[in-house]
CSV table of C-alpha atoms in Angstrom, one decimal:
chain,number,residue,atom,x,y,z
A,16,MET,CA,6.9,6.8,-16.6
A,17,ARG,CA,6.1,9.5,-14.4
A,18,ASN,CA,8.7,8.3,-12.0
A,19,LEU,CA,9.2,10.5,-9.1
A,20,LYS,CA,6.9,13.4,-9.8
A,21,ILE,CA,4.9,12.9,-6.6
A,22,ILE,CA,8.0,12.9,-4.6
A,23,ASN,CA,8.5,16.5,-5.9
A,24,SER,CA,5.0,17.5,-4.7
A,25,LYS,CA,5.9,15.8,-1.5
A,26,ILE,CA,9.0,18.0,-1.2
A,27,ARG,CA,6.7,20.9,-1.6
A,28,ARG,CA,4.2,19.7,1.0
A,29,LEU,CA,7.0,18.8,3.4
A,30,LEU,CA,8.6,22.3,3.0
A,31,LEU,CA,5.3,24.1,3.3
A,32,LEU,CA,4.6,22.1,6.5
A,33,SER,CA,8.0,22.7,7.9
A,34,GLY,CA,7.5,26.5,7.1
A,35,ALA,CA,4.4,26.2,9.2
A,36,LEU,CA,5.8,24.2,12.1
A,37,PHE,CA,5.9,27.2,14.3
A,38,PHE,CA,2.2,28.0,14.3
A,39,ILE,CA,1.9,27.2,18.0
A,40,THR,CA,-1.2,27.6,20.2
A,41,PRO,CA,-0.3,30.5,22.6
A,42,ALA,CA,0.0,28.9,25.9
A,43,TYR,CA,1.6,32.0,27.3
A,44,ALA,CA,0.4,34.6,24.7
A,45,ASP,CA,-0.8,37.1,27.2
A,46,SER,CA,2.6,37.6,28.7
A,47,LEU,CA,4.6,37.7,25.4
A,48,LEU,CA,5.6,40.7,23.3
A,49,PHE,CA,7.0,41.1,19.8
A,50,ASN,CA,10.6,42.4,19.9
A,51,ASP,CA,11.6,44.7,17.0
A,52,ASN,CA,14.5,42.5,16.1
A,53,MET,CA,12.0,39.8,15.1
A,54,TYR,CA,11.0,41.8,12.1
A,55,GLY,CA,12.9,41.3,8.8
A,56,SER,CA,13.7,38.6,6.4
A,57,GLU,CA,15.5,35.3,6.4
A,58,TRP,CA,17.0,33.3,3.5
A,59,TYR,CA,17.1,29.4,3.6
A,60,GLY,CA,19.0,27.0,1.5
A,61,ILE,CA,17.0,23.9,0.9
A,62,TYR,CA,18.9,20.6,0.7
A,63,MET,CA,18.0,16.9,-0.1
A,64,GLY,CA,20.8,15.1,1.8
A,65,ARG,CA,24.0,17.0,0.9
A,66,ASN,CA,22.6,18.3,-2.4
A,67,LYS,CA,21.2,22.0,-2.7
A,68,ILE,CA,18.0,21.8,-4.7
A,69,GLY,CA,16.5,25.3,-3.9
A,70,TYR,CA,16.0,28.2,-1.7
A,71,SER,CA,13.3,30.1,0.2
A,72,LYS,CA,12.7,33.5,1.7
A,73,SER,CA,10.6,34.4,4.8
A,74,VAL,CA,9.6,37.9,5.6
A,75,PHE,CA,7.9,39.1,8.8
A,76,GLU,CA,6.9,42.8,8.9
A,77,LYS,CA,4.5,45.2,10.3
A,78,ILE,CA,2.4,46.9,7.6
A,79,GLY,CA,0.0,49.1,9.6
A,80,GLU,CA,-1.5,49.8,13.0
A,81,ASN,CA,-2.3,46.4,14.5
A,82,LYS,CA,-1.5,44.8,11.1
A,83,TRP,CA,1.2,42.4,10.1
A,84,SER,CA,2.4,40.3,7.2
A,85,ILE,CA,4.2,36.9,7.0
A,86,SER,CA,5.3,36.1,3.5
A,87,THR,CA,7.2,33.2,2.1
A,88,SER,CA,8.6,32.2,-1.3
A,89,LEU,CA,10.0,28.9,-2.5
A,90,THR,CA,12.1,27.9,-5.5
A,91,LEU,CA,13.2,24.3,-6.2
A,92,THR,CA,15.5,23.5,-9.1
A,93,PHE,CA,16.6,19.8,-10.1
A,94,LYS,CA,16.8,17.3,-12.8
A,95,VAL,CA,14.6,14.3,-13.4
A,96,ASN,CA,16.3,11.7,-15.5
A,97,GLU,CA,18.4,14.5,-17.0
A,98,ILE,CA,15.4,16.8,-17.7
A,99,ALA,CA,15.5,20.0,-15.9
A,100,ALA,CA,12.6,20.9,-13.7
A,101,SER,CA,11.8,24.0,-11.5
A,102,ILE,CA,9.0,24.7,-9.0
A,103,GLY,CA,8.1,28.1,-7.6
A,104,GLU,CA,5.5,29.1,-5.0
A,105,VAL,CA,4.6,32.3,-3.2
A,106,GLU,CA,2.3,32.8,-0.1
A,107,GLN,CA,1.4,35.8,2.1
A,108,ARG,CA,-0.7,35.7,5.3
A,109,ILE,CA,-2.1,39.0,6.8
A,110,TYR,CA,-2.9,39.3,10.7
A,111,GLU,CA,-5.0,42.1,12.0
A,112,GLY,CA,-6.4,43.5,15.3
A,113,ASP,CA,-5.7,43.5,18.9
A,114,ASN,CA,-5.5,39.6,18.9
A,115,GLY,CA,-3.5,39.6,15.6
A,116,GLU,CA,-6.0,37.2,13.9
A,117,MET,CA,-5.2,35.9,10.4
A,118,THR,CA,-7.7,37.6,8.1
A,119,SER,CA,-6.4,36.7,4.7
A,120,ILE,CA,-4.1,34.3,2.9
A,121,ASP,CA,-2.9,34.5,-0.7
A,122,PHE,CA,-1.2,31.5,-2.3
A,123,SER,CA,0.0,31.1,-5.9
A,124,SER,CA,1.9,28.6,-7.9
A,125,ALA,CA,3.0,29.2,-11.5
A,126,ASN,CA,2.7,26.1,-13.8
A,127,PRO,CA,3.3,25.4,-17.4
A,128,THR,CA,-0.2,24.0,-17.9
A,129,GLY,CA,-1.9,26.7,-15.9
A,130,ASP,CA,-1.4,28.7,-12.7
A,131,ILE,CA,-3.1,27.7,-9.4
A,132,SER,CA,-4.1,30.4,-6.9
A,133,VAL,CA,-5.9,30.3,-3.6
A,134,ILE,CA,-7.2,33.5,-1.8
A,135,GLY,CA,-8.8,33.2,1.6
A,136,LYS,CA,-10.3,36.1,3.5
A,137,THR,CA,-12.5,36.6,6.7
A,138,ILE,CA,-16.0,37.4,6.0
A,139,SER,CA,-18.1,38.0,9.1
A,140,ASP,CA,-17.8,34.8,11.2
A,141,SER,CA,-16.6,32.7,8.2
A,142,PHE,CA,-13.5,32.3,6.0
A,143,MET,CA,-14.0,32.3,2.3
A,144,ILE,CA,-11.6,30.2,0.1
A,145,SER,CA,-11.6,31.0,-3.6
A,146,THR,CA,-9.4,28.5,-5.7
A,147,ASN,CA,-8.6,29.1,-9.3
A,148,ILE,CA,-7.3,25.9,-10.9
A,149,ALA,CA,-6.9,25.5,-14.7
A,150,GLY,CA,-9.1,28.7,-15.2
A,151,ARG,CA,-11.9,27.3,-13.1
A,152,LEU,CA,-12.8,29.5,-10.1
A,153,THR,CA,-14.5,27.9,-7.1
A,154,SER,CA,-15.4,29.4,-3.8
A,155,LYS,CA,-16.4,27.9,-0.4
A,156,PHE,CA,-17.0,29.0,3.2
A,157,ILE,CA,-15.3,27.3,6.0
A,158,SER,CA,-14.8,28.1,9.8
A,159,ARG,CA,-12.3,30.7,10.5
A,160,PRO,CA,-8.9,29.2,10.8
A,161,ALA,CA,-8.5,30.7,14.3
A,162,GLU,CA,-4.9,31.5,13.7
A,163,THR,CA,-3.3,34.4,15.2
A,164,LEU,CA,0.2,36.2,14.9
A,165,THR,CA,1.1,34.9,18.4
A,166,ASP,CA,0.4,31.4,17.2
A,167,ALA,CA,2.6,31.9,14.2
A,168,MET,CA,5.5,33.3,16.2
A,169,ILE,CA,5.2,31.4,19.6
A,170,ILE,CA,8.3,29.2,19.3
A,171,PRO,CA,10.6,32.2,18.3
A,172,ILE,CA,9.0,34.2,21.0
A,173,LYS,CA,9.3,31.7,23.8
A,174,ALA,CA,12.8,30.9,22.8
A,175,GLN,CA,13.8,34.6,22.9
A,176,ASN,CA,12.1,34.9,26.3
A,177,GLY,CA,13.6,31.9,27.8
A,178,LEU,CA,10.3,30.1,28.1
A,179,LEU,CA,10.9,26.9,26.0
A,180,VAL,CA,11.3,24.1,28.6
A,181,VAL,CA,12.6,20.8,27.6
A,182,GLY,CA,9.8,18.2,27.8
A,183,ASP,CA,7.0,20.9,27.1
A,184,THR,CA,4.4,19.5,24.8
A,185,LEU,CA,2.5,22.0,22.5
A,186,ARG,CA,-0.7,21.3,20.6
A,187,PHE,CA,-1.8,23.6,17.7
A,188,SER,CA,-3.3,23.7,14.2
A,189,THR,CA,-2.1,25.3,11.0
A,190,PHE,CA,-4.0,26.1,7.8
A,191,LEU,CA,-2.5,25.1,4.4
A,192,ALA,CA,-3.8,27.0,1.4
A,193,ASP,CA,-2.5,25.0,-1.5
A,194,PRO,CA,-4.7,22.4,-3.3
A,195,PRO,CA,-5.4,19.6,-2.6
A,196,LEU,CA,-4.5,20.2,1.1
A,197,SER,CA,-6.6,23.3,1.6
A,198,SER,CA,-7.6,22.7,5.2
A,199,ARG,CA,-6.5,22.8,8.8
A,200,PHE,CA,-4.0,20.2,10.2
A,201,ASN,CA,-3.4,19.4,14.0
A,202,HIS,CA,0.2,19.3,15.2
A,203,LEU,CA,2.0,18.0,18.2
A,204,ALA,CA,5.3,19.6,19.1
A,205,ILE,CA,7.7,18.6,21.9
A,206,VAL,CA,10.7,20.5,23.1
A,207,LYS,CA,13.3,17.8,22.9
A,208,SER,CA,16.5,19.5,24.1
A,209,ARG,CA,18.5,22.6,24.8
A,210,GLU,CA,22.1,22.4,23.7
A,211,THR,CA,25.0,24.3,22.2
A,212,ILE,CA,26.0,23.6,18.6
A,213,LEU,CA,28.4,25.0,16.0
A,214,PHE,CA,26.3,27.0,13.4
A,215,ALA,CA,28.2,28.7,10.7
A,216,GLY,CA,31.4,28.0,12.7
A,217,ILE,CA,30.0,29.8,15.8
A,218,PRO,CA,29.0,28.1,19.1
A,219,THR,CA,25.3,28.8,19.3
A,220,ASP,CA,22.7,28.0,22.0
A,221,ILE,CA,19.7,26.2,20.6
A,222,TYR,CA,16.5,24.5,21.3
A,223,MET,CA,15.6,21.4,19.3
A,224,VAL,CA,11.8,21.1,18.8
A,225,TYR,CA,10.0,18.0,17.1
A,226,ASP,CA,6.8,18.8,15.3
A,227,SER,CA,4.5,16.1,13.8
A,228,THR,CA,1.1,16.6,11.8
A,229,LEU,CA,-1.3,14.0,13.1
A,230,GLU,CA,-3.5,13.7,9.9
A,231,MET,CA,-0.5,13.0,7.7
A,232,ASN,CA,1.8,11.3,10.3
A,233,ILE,CA,4.9,13.1,9.2
A,234,GLY,CA,7.1,15.3,11.3
A,235,GLY,CA,10.3,17.3,11.4
A,236,GLU,CA,12.7,19.0,13.7
A,237,ILE,CA,13.0,22.9,14.2
A,238,ILE,CA,16.2,24.3,15.5
A,239,VAL,CA,15.7,27.7,17.0
A,240,THR,CA,18.3,29.8,18.8
A,241,ASP,CA,17.9,31.4,22.2
A,242,LYS,CA,17.6,34.7,20.4
A,243,GLY,CA,14.4,33.4,18.6
A,244,ARG,CA,16.0,32.8,15.2
A,245,ILE,CA,14.8,29.6,13.3
A,246,ILE,CA,18.2,28.4,11.8
A,247,GLU,CA,17.3,25.0,10.5
A,248,GLN,CA,14.3,22.7,9.8
A,249,ARG,CA,14.5,18.9,9.0
A,250,ALA,CA,11.6,17.1,7.3
A,251,ALA,CA,11.8,13.6,8.6
A,252,GLY,CA,12.0,10.8,6.2
A,253,MET,CA,12.8,12.7,3.2
A,254,ALA,CA,16.2,13.9,4.1
A,255,ILE,CA,14.9,17.5,3.4
A,256,ILE,CA,16.7,20.3,5.3
A,257,THR,CA,16.1,24.0,5.2
A,258,ARG,CA,19.1,26.0,6.6
A,259,ALA,CA,19.5,29.7,7.3
A,260,GLU,CA,22.1,31.2,4.9
A,261,PRO,CA,23.1,34.5,3.5
A,262,GLU,CA,21.1,35.2,0.3
A,263,GLU,CA,24.1,34.7,-2.1
A,264,ILE,CA,24.9,31.3,-0.5
A,265,ALA,CA,21.2,30.2,-0.4
A,266,LYS,CA,20.9,30.7,-4.1
A,267,GLN,CA,23.8,28.5,-5.0
A,268,ILE,CA,21.9,25.4,-6.3
A,269,ASP,CA,23.4,22.1,-7.3
A,270,LEU,CA,21.9,22.1,-10.9
A,271,GLU,CA,23.3,18.5,-11.5
A,272,PHE,CA,21.3,16.9,-8.8
A,273,ASP,CA,19.0,14.2,-10.3
A,274,LEU,CA,15.9,13.5,-8.2
A,275,LEU,CA,15.1,10.3,-10.0
A,276,SER,CA,18.4,8.5,-9.5
A,277,HIS,CA,18.4,9.8,-5.8
A,278,ASN,CA,15.3,8.1,-4.9
A,279,VAL,CA,15.4,4.8,-6.7
A,280,ILE,CA,15.1,1.6,-4.5
A,281,ALA,CA,18.0,-0.4,-5.9
A,282,CYS,CA,17.1,-3.8,-7.2
A,283,ASP,CA,19.2,-5.3,-10.1
A,284,SER,CA,17.7,-8.8,-10.3
A,285,GLY,CA,14.5,-7.9,-12.0
A,286,PRO,CA,13.0,-8.6,-15.4
A,287,ILE,CA,14.2,-6.9,-18.7
A,288,ASP,CA,10.6,-6.3,-19.7
A,289,ALA,CA,8.5,-5.4,-16.7
A,290,GLY,CA,5.3,-4.8,-18.6
A,291,SER,CA,5.1,-8.5,-19.5
A,292,VAL,CA,5.2,-9.7,-15.9
A,293,LYS,CA,1.9,-11.3,-14.8
A,294,LYS,CA,2.9,-12.6,-11.4
A,295,ALA,CA,5.9,-11.6,-9.1
A,296,SER,CA,7.0,-12.4,-5.6
A,297,PHE,CA,9.2,-10.0,-3.7
A,298,LEU,CA,11.0,-10.1,-0.4
A,299,ILE,CA,10.3,-6.7,1.1
A,300,THR,CA,12.2,-5.4,4.2
A,301,GLY,CA,12.4,-2.2,6.0
A,302,PHE,CA,8.7,-1.2,5.6
A,303,ASP,CA,5.9,-1.5,8.0
A,304,ASN,CA,3.8,-4.5,6.8
A,305,ASN,CA,0.6,-3.0,8.3
A,306,LYS,CA,0.9,0.0,5.8
A,307,PHE,CA,0.2,-2.1,2.8
A,308,PRO,CA,-3.3,-1.3,1.6
A,309,ALA,CA,-5.7,-4.1,1.0
A,310,ALA,CA,-5.8,-5.3,-2.7
A,311,SER,CA,-7.4,-8.4,-4.5
A,312,ASN,CA,-4.3,-9.0,-6.4
A,313,PHE,CA,-1.9,-9.0,-3.4
A,314,THR,CA,-1.0,-11.6,-0.9
A,315,ILE,CA,1.5,-11.3,2.1
A,316,GLU,CA,3.4,-13.7,4.3
A,317,LYS,CA,4.8,-11.8,7.1
A,318,PHE,CA,8.1,-12.8,8.7
A,319,SER,CA,8.5,-9.8,11.2
A,320,PRO,CA,6.9,-6.4,11.5
A,321,ASP,CA,9.0,-5.1,8.7
A,322,SER,CA,9.8,-8.2,6.6
A,323,ALA,CA,7.5,-10.1,4.3
A,324,LEU,CA,7.1,-12.1,1.2
A,325,VAL,CA,4.6,-10.2,-1.1
A,326,THR,CA,3.1,-11.8,-4.1
A,327,ILE,CA,1.3,-9.7,-6.8
A,328,PHE,CA,-0.8,-10.8,-9.8
A,329,SER,CA,-1.8,-8.8,-12.9
A,330,GLU,CA,-5.5,-9.4,-12.5
A,331,PRO,CA,-7.8,-9.8,-15.4
A,332,TYR,CA,-11.1,-8.0,-15.5
A,333,ASP,CA,-13.5,-11.1,-15.0
A,334,HIS,CA,-16.1,-9.5,-12.9
A,335,GLU,CA,-19.0,-7.0,-13.5
A,336,LEU,CA,-20.0,-3.7,-12.0
A,337,SER,CA,-23.4,-4.1,-10.4
A,338,ALA,CA,-24.8,-1.9,-7.6
A,339,ILE,CA,-22.2,0.5,-6.2
A,340,PRO,CA,-21.9,0.4,-2.3
A,341,ASP,CA,-22.9,3.6,-0.5
A,342,SER,CA,-19.3,3.5,0.8
A,343,LEU,CA,-17.8,4.0,-2.6
A,344,GLN,CA,-20.1,6.8,-3.8
A,345,ARG,CA,-17.4,9.3,-2.9
A,346,TYR,CA,-15.2,7.8,-5.6
A,347,LEU,CA,-17.7,9.1,-8.2
A,348,GLU,CA,-17.6,12.6,-6.9
A,349,PRO,CA,-15.2,15.5,-8.1
A,350,GLU,CA,-12.2,16.7,-6.1
A,351,GLN,CA,-10.4,19.9,-6.5
A,352,LEU,CA,-7.8,18.3,-8.9
A,353,ILE,CA,-10.2,15.5,-10.1
A,354,GLN,CA,-12.8,17.7,-11.7
A,355,SER,CA,-15.0,14.7,-12.9
A,356,LYS,CA,-18.1,16.9,-13.3
A,357,ASP,CA,-16.4,19.7,-15.3
A,358,PRO,CA,-18.1,20.1,-18.7
A,359,GLU,CA,-14.9,19.5,-20.6
A,360,ILE,CA,-14.4,16.2,-18.7
A,361,THR,CA,-17.8,15.0,-19.1
A,362,LYS,CA,-18.1,15.9,-22.8
A,363,LEU,CA,-14.8,14.1,-23.5
A,364,ALA,CA,-16.1,11.0,-21.6
A,365,GLU,CA,-19.2,11.0,-23.8
A,366,GLU,CA,-17.1,11.3,-26.9
A,367,ILE,CA,-14.7,8.5,-25.8
A,368,LEU,CA,-17.5,6.1,-24.8
A,369,ASP,CA,-19.9,6.9,-27.7
A,370,ASN,CA,-22.9,5.3,-25.8
A,371,GLU,CA,-20.9,2.3,-24.7
A,372,ARG,CA,-22.5,0.7,-21.5
A,373,ASN,CA,-20.2,-2.2,-20.5
A,374,PRO,CA,-18.1,-1.0,-17.7
A,375,LYS,CA,-15.1,-3.2,-18.6
A,376,THR,CA,-15.2,-1.8,-22.2
A,377,LYS,CA,-15.6,1.8,-20.8
A,378,ALA,CA,-12.4,1.4,-18.7
A,379,GLU,CA,-10.5,-0.1,-21.8
A,380,LEU,CA,-11.5,2.8,-23.9
A,381,ILE,CA,-10.6,5.5,-21.3
A,382,ASN,CA,-7.3,3.8,-20.6
A,383,ARG,CA,-6.4,3.6,-24.2
A,384,TRP,CA,-7.6,7.3,-25.0
A,385,VAL,CA,-5.4,8.6,-22.2
A,386,TYR,CA,-2.4,6.5,-23.3
A,387,LEU,CA,-2.7,7.7,-26.9
A,388,ASN,CA,-3.5,11.3,-26.5
A,389,ILE,CA,-1.5,12.5,-23.5
A,390,LYS,CA,2.2,13.1,-24.4
A,391,LYS,CA,4.7,11.5,-22.1
A,392,GLU,CA,6.5,14.4,-20.5
A,393,TYR,CA,7.8,15.0,-17.1
A,394,SER,CA,5.9,17.6,-15.2
A,395,PRO,CA,6.9,19.2,-11.9
A,396,GLU,CA,3.2,20.2,-11.1
A,397,ILE,CA,0.6,19.0,-8.8
A,398,SER,CA,-1.4,16.5,-11.0
A,399,ASN,CA,-4.6,18.1,-12.2
A,400,ALA,CA,-7.2,16.4,-14.5
A,401,LEU,CA,-8.5,19.4,-16.2
A,402,ALA,CA,-5.1,21.1,-16.8
A,403,THR,CA,-3.9,17.7,-18.2
A,404,LEU,CA,-6.7,17.6,-20.7
A,405,ARG,CA,-6.0,21.0,-21.9
A,406,ALA,CA,-2.3,20.8,-22.1
A,407,ARG,CA,-2.4,17.2,-23.5
A,408,LYS,CA,1.0,16.3,-21.7
A,409,GLY,CA,2.2,15.0,-18.5
A,410,ASP,CA,3.8,12.3,-16.5
A,411,CYS,CA,2.1,9.3,-14.7
A,412,GLY,CA,0.4,11.6,-12.2
A,413,GLU,CA,-1.3,13.5,-15.0
A,414,HIS,CA,-2.3,10.3,-16.9
A,415,SER,CA,-3.8,8.8,-13.7
A,416,ALA,CA,-5.6,12.0,-12.6
A,417,LEU,CA,-7.3,12.4,-16.1
A,418,ALA,CA,-8.2,8.7,-16.3
A,419,VAL,CA,-9.7,8.8,-12.8
A,420,ALA,CA,-11.8,11.9,-13.6
A,421,LEU,CA,-13.0,10.2,-16.9
A,422,LEU,CA,-13.9,7.0,-15.1
A,423,ARG,CA,-15.8,8.9,-12.4
A,424,ALA,CA,-17.7,10.8,-15.2
A,425,SER,CA,-18.6,7.6,-16.9
A,426,GLY,CA,-20.1,6.2,-13.6
A,427,ILE,CA,-17.2,4.0,-12.6
A,428,PRO,CA,-15.7,4.5,-9.0
A,429,ALA,CA,-12.1,5.3,-9.3
A,430,ARG,CA,-9.0,6.6,-7.4
A,431,VAL,CA,-5.4,7.2,-8.0
A,432,ALA,CA,-3.2,4.4,-6.7
A,433,SER,CA,0.5,5.1,-5.9
A,434,GLY,CA,3.6,3.1,-4.9
A,435,VAL,CA,6.7,1.9,-6.7
A,436,VAL,CA,7.1,0.0,-9.9
A,437,TYR,CA,10.2,-1.8,-11.4
A,438,TRP,CA,12.3,0.3,-13.7
A,439,PRO,CA,14.7,-1.9,-15.7
A,440,GLU,CA,16.8,1.0,-17.0
A,441,GLY,CA,17.3,2.4,-13.5
A,442,LYS,CA,17.9,-1.1,-12.0
A,443,GLY,CA,15.5,-0.6,-9.3
A,444,PHE,CA,12.0,0.6,-8.1
A,445,ALA,CA,10.9,4.2,-8.6
A,446,TYR,CA,7.8,6.0,-7.6
A,447,HIS,CA,4.8,5.6,-9.9
A,448,ALA,CA,1.2,6.5,-10.0
A,449,TRP,CA,-1.6,4.5,-11.7
A,450,VAL,CA,-5.4,3.9,-11.2
A,451,GLU,CA,-7.7,1.7,-9.1
A,452,LEU,CA,-11.2,1.2,-10.5
A,453,TYR,CA,-14.2,-0.6,-9.0
A,454,LEU,CA,-15.7,-3.3,-11.1
A,455,GLY,CA,-17.4,-5.4,-8.6
A,456,LYS,CA,-14.0,-5.2,-6.6
A,457,TRP,CA,-11.0,-3.0,-7.0
A,458,VAL,CA,-8.8,-3.6,-9.8
A,459,GLN,CA,-5.8,-1.8,-11.2
A,460,MET,CA,-4.9,-0.3,-14.6
A,461,ASP,CA,-2.1,1.8,-15.8
A,462,PRO,CA,-3.0,4.5,-18.5
A,463,THR,CA,0.5,5.7,-18.7
A,464,TRP,CA,1.7,2.4,-20.3
A,465,ASN,CA,-1.7,1.4,-21.7
A,466,GLU,CA,-2.0,-1.7,-19.3
A,467,LEU,CA,-5.6,-2.5,-18.9
A,468,SER,CA,-4.4,-4.8,-16.1
A,469,ALA,CA,-1.4,-3.2,-14.3
A,470,ASN,CA,1.7,-5.5,-14.6
A,471,ALA,CA,2.8,-7.4,-11.5
A,472,THR,CA,5.7,-5.2,-10.6
A,473,HIS,CA,3.4,-2.5,-9.4
A,474,ILE,CA,3.6,-2.5,-5.6
A,475,MET,CA,0.8,-0.3,-4.3
A,476,LEU,CA,1.7,1.5,-1.1
A,477,THR,CA,-1.3,3.9,-0.8
A,478,ASN,CA,-4.4,5.1,-2.6
A,479,GLY,CA,-6.4,8.2,-2.5
A,480,GLY,CA,-5.3,11.8,-1.8
A,481,VAL,CA,-1.9,13.4,-1.4
A,482,GLU,CA,-2.4,13.7,2.3
A,483,LYS,CA,-2.5,9.9,2.6
A,484,GLN,CA,0.6,9.4,0.5
A,485,ILE,CA,3.3,11.6,2.0
A,486,ALA,CA,4.3,9.6,5.1
A,487,VAL,CA,4.0,6.2,3.4
A,488,ILE,CA,6.0,7.1,0.2
A,489,ALA,CA,8.6,8.9,2.3
A,490,ALA,CA,9.0,5.9,4.5
A,491,ALA,CA,9.4,3.5,1.5
A,492,ILE,CA,11.9,5.6,-0.3
A,493,ARG,CA,13.9,6.1,3.0
A,494,GLY,CA,14.0,2.5,4.2
A,495,MET,CA,12.4,0.0,1.9
A,496,LYS,CA,14.5,-2.8,0.3
A,497,ILE,CA,13.1,-5.1,-2.4
A,498,LYS,CA,14.4,-8.3,-3.9
A,499,PHE,CA,12.8,-10.4,-6.6
A,500,VAL,CA,12.2,-13.9,-5.5
A,501,SER,CA,10.3,-15.0,-8.7
A,502,PHE,CA,8.5,-13.5,-11.6
A,503,GLU,CA,6.7,-14.8,-14.7
């Protein structure tokens, strides 16, 4: 089982977002100047709850006449079910000119199955993004991100100049480079308070700013001193904290922290063999009922906004694929990490299917091939269909991404489903990814476990891209409680 791999990528997303939280629209830009003491580096320890899981470094420097650089590096180290995992990413942004406009961005992530890199640069009135994933280089032109150095530094600058006012609302956008979130995101930040706290044992005057990303509906707090130093950031919902620390302290990681056991939703009344469950009813509390996606194998009886009886069926494939609605055509198209039109993917799909035309049989062949040919091995990477095919290993995210790519290549609309599934050994529900495919209606299969019809302990919380998953999965892990009412 892939277990909590997507939570790991959520950690990366939340950390990258939290690192971008102070890209603020320059409401007072014309009257602000950079002070020399704002240049330099800052180390941060990264915590999940009380456990240190990594560290990061941010560097702000002037590298020429009207030219500046902001660079960040991130290292996360933890265990997943006693298996060591590590994540490393590096990013640099360059700003130039009288207005300090961002002219380039360079992001890289080193992965066992293939490095990922993204390079963006201004060309005339456009911004060209070149992405290298699994050795495949693609380029596209987008509108210029319209991000300036003043945008990037406005919260520290305003804090340093005494211009943060409690109650102020700031609207701004940030650009994230790493796939599959390579786009702009809109933010809303509110200055919540000004107070004095103890930081490193010293009374410190600070501002508390809460920032949220509108597209992903996640947020976090920024704590900035009246001297303009960001000393702490808290990613809401995931108990993730980045805290300013000396380098030698920041690098002291808790190597025994296990991400899997930390994020299991406890439930010790479930079946010994979850794979055999065809129907199950659950009492689910602490989760917004409106966030459950529609599914044909799912019914819900609501008791309150965050309490409901949920019943799930392992649904047989008793329907046929006829005409595909226009609204579902996008689930046949490739994505950055679901490379369904790549020659290696299409060739494999042809080999697996061997001229098979029946959609149900196609799904069964693809499900079984992925199950038999992809080694079950935990992966700390972002799930990537093409890289998975080449490496022939991965966890549930890799199995699902490859299966979705093969289904799309065979003419069947498909998307990744994610949520929680019962894990008997862990006595609870853990994050899992599987597949939704359209055969006249949406049905679910699990290529990680060779389940053509996903067993009824699969509780789907979201489907589609990572940007849709973050807030929902974080909310579930944080507050959801699940109790079996019955199963058969």
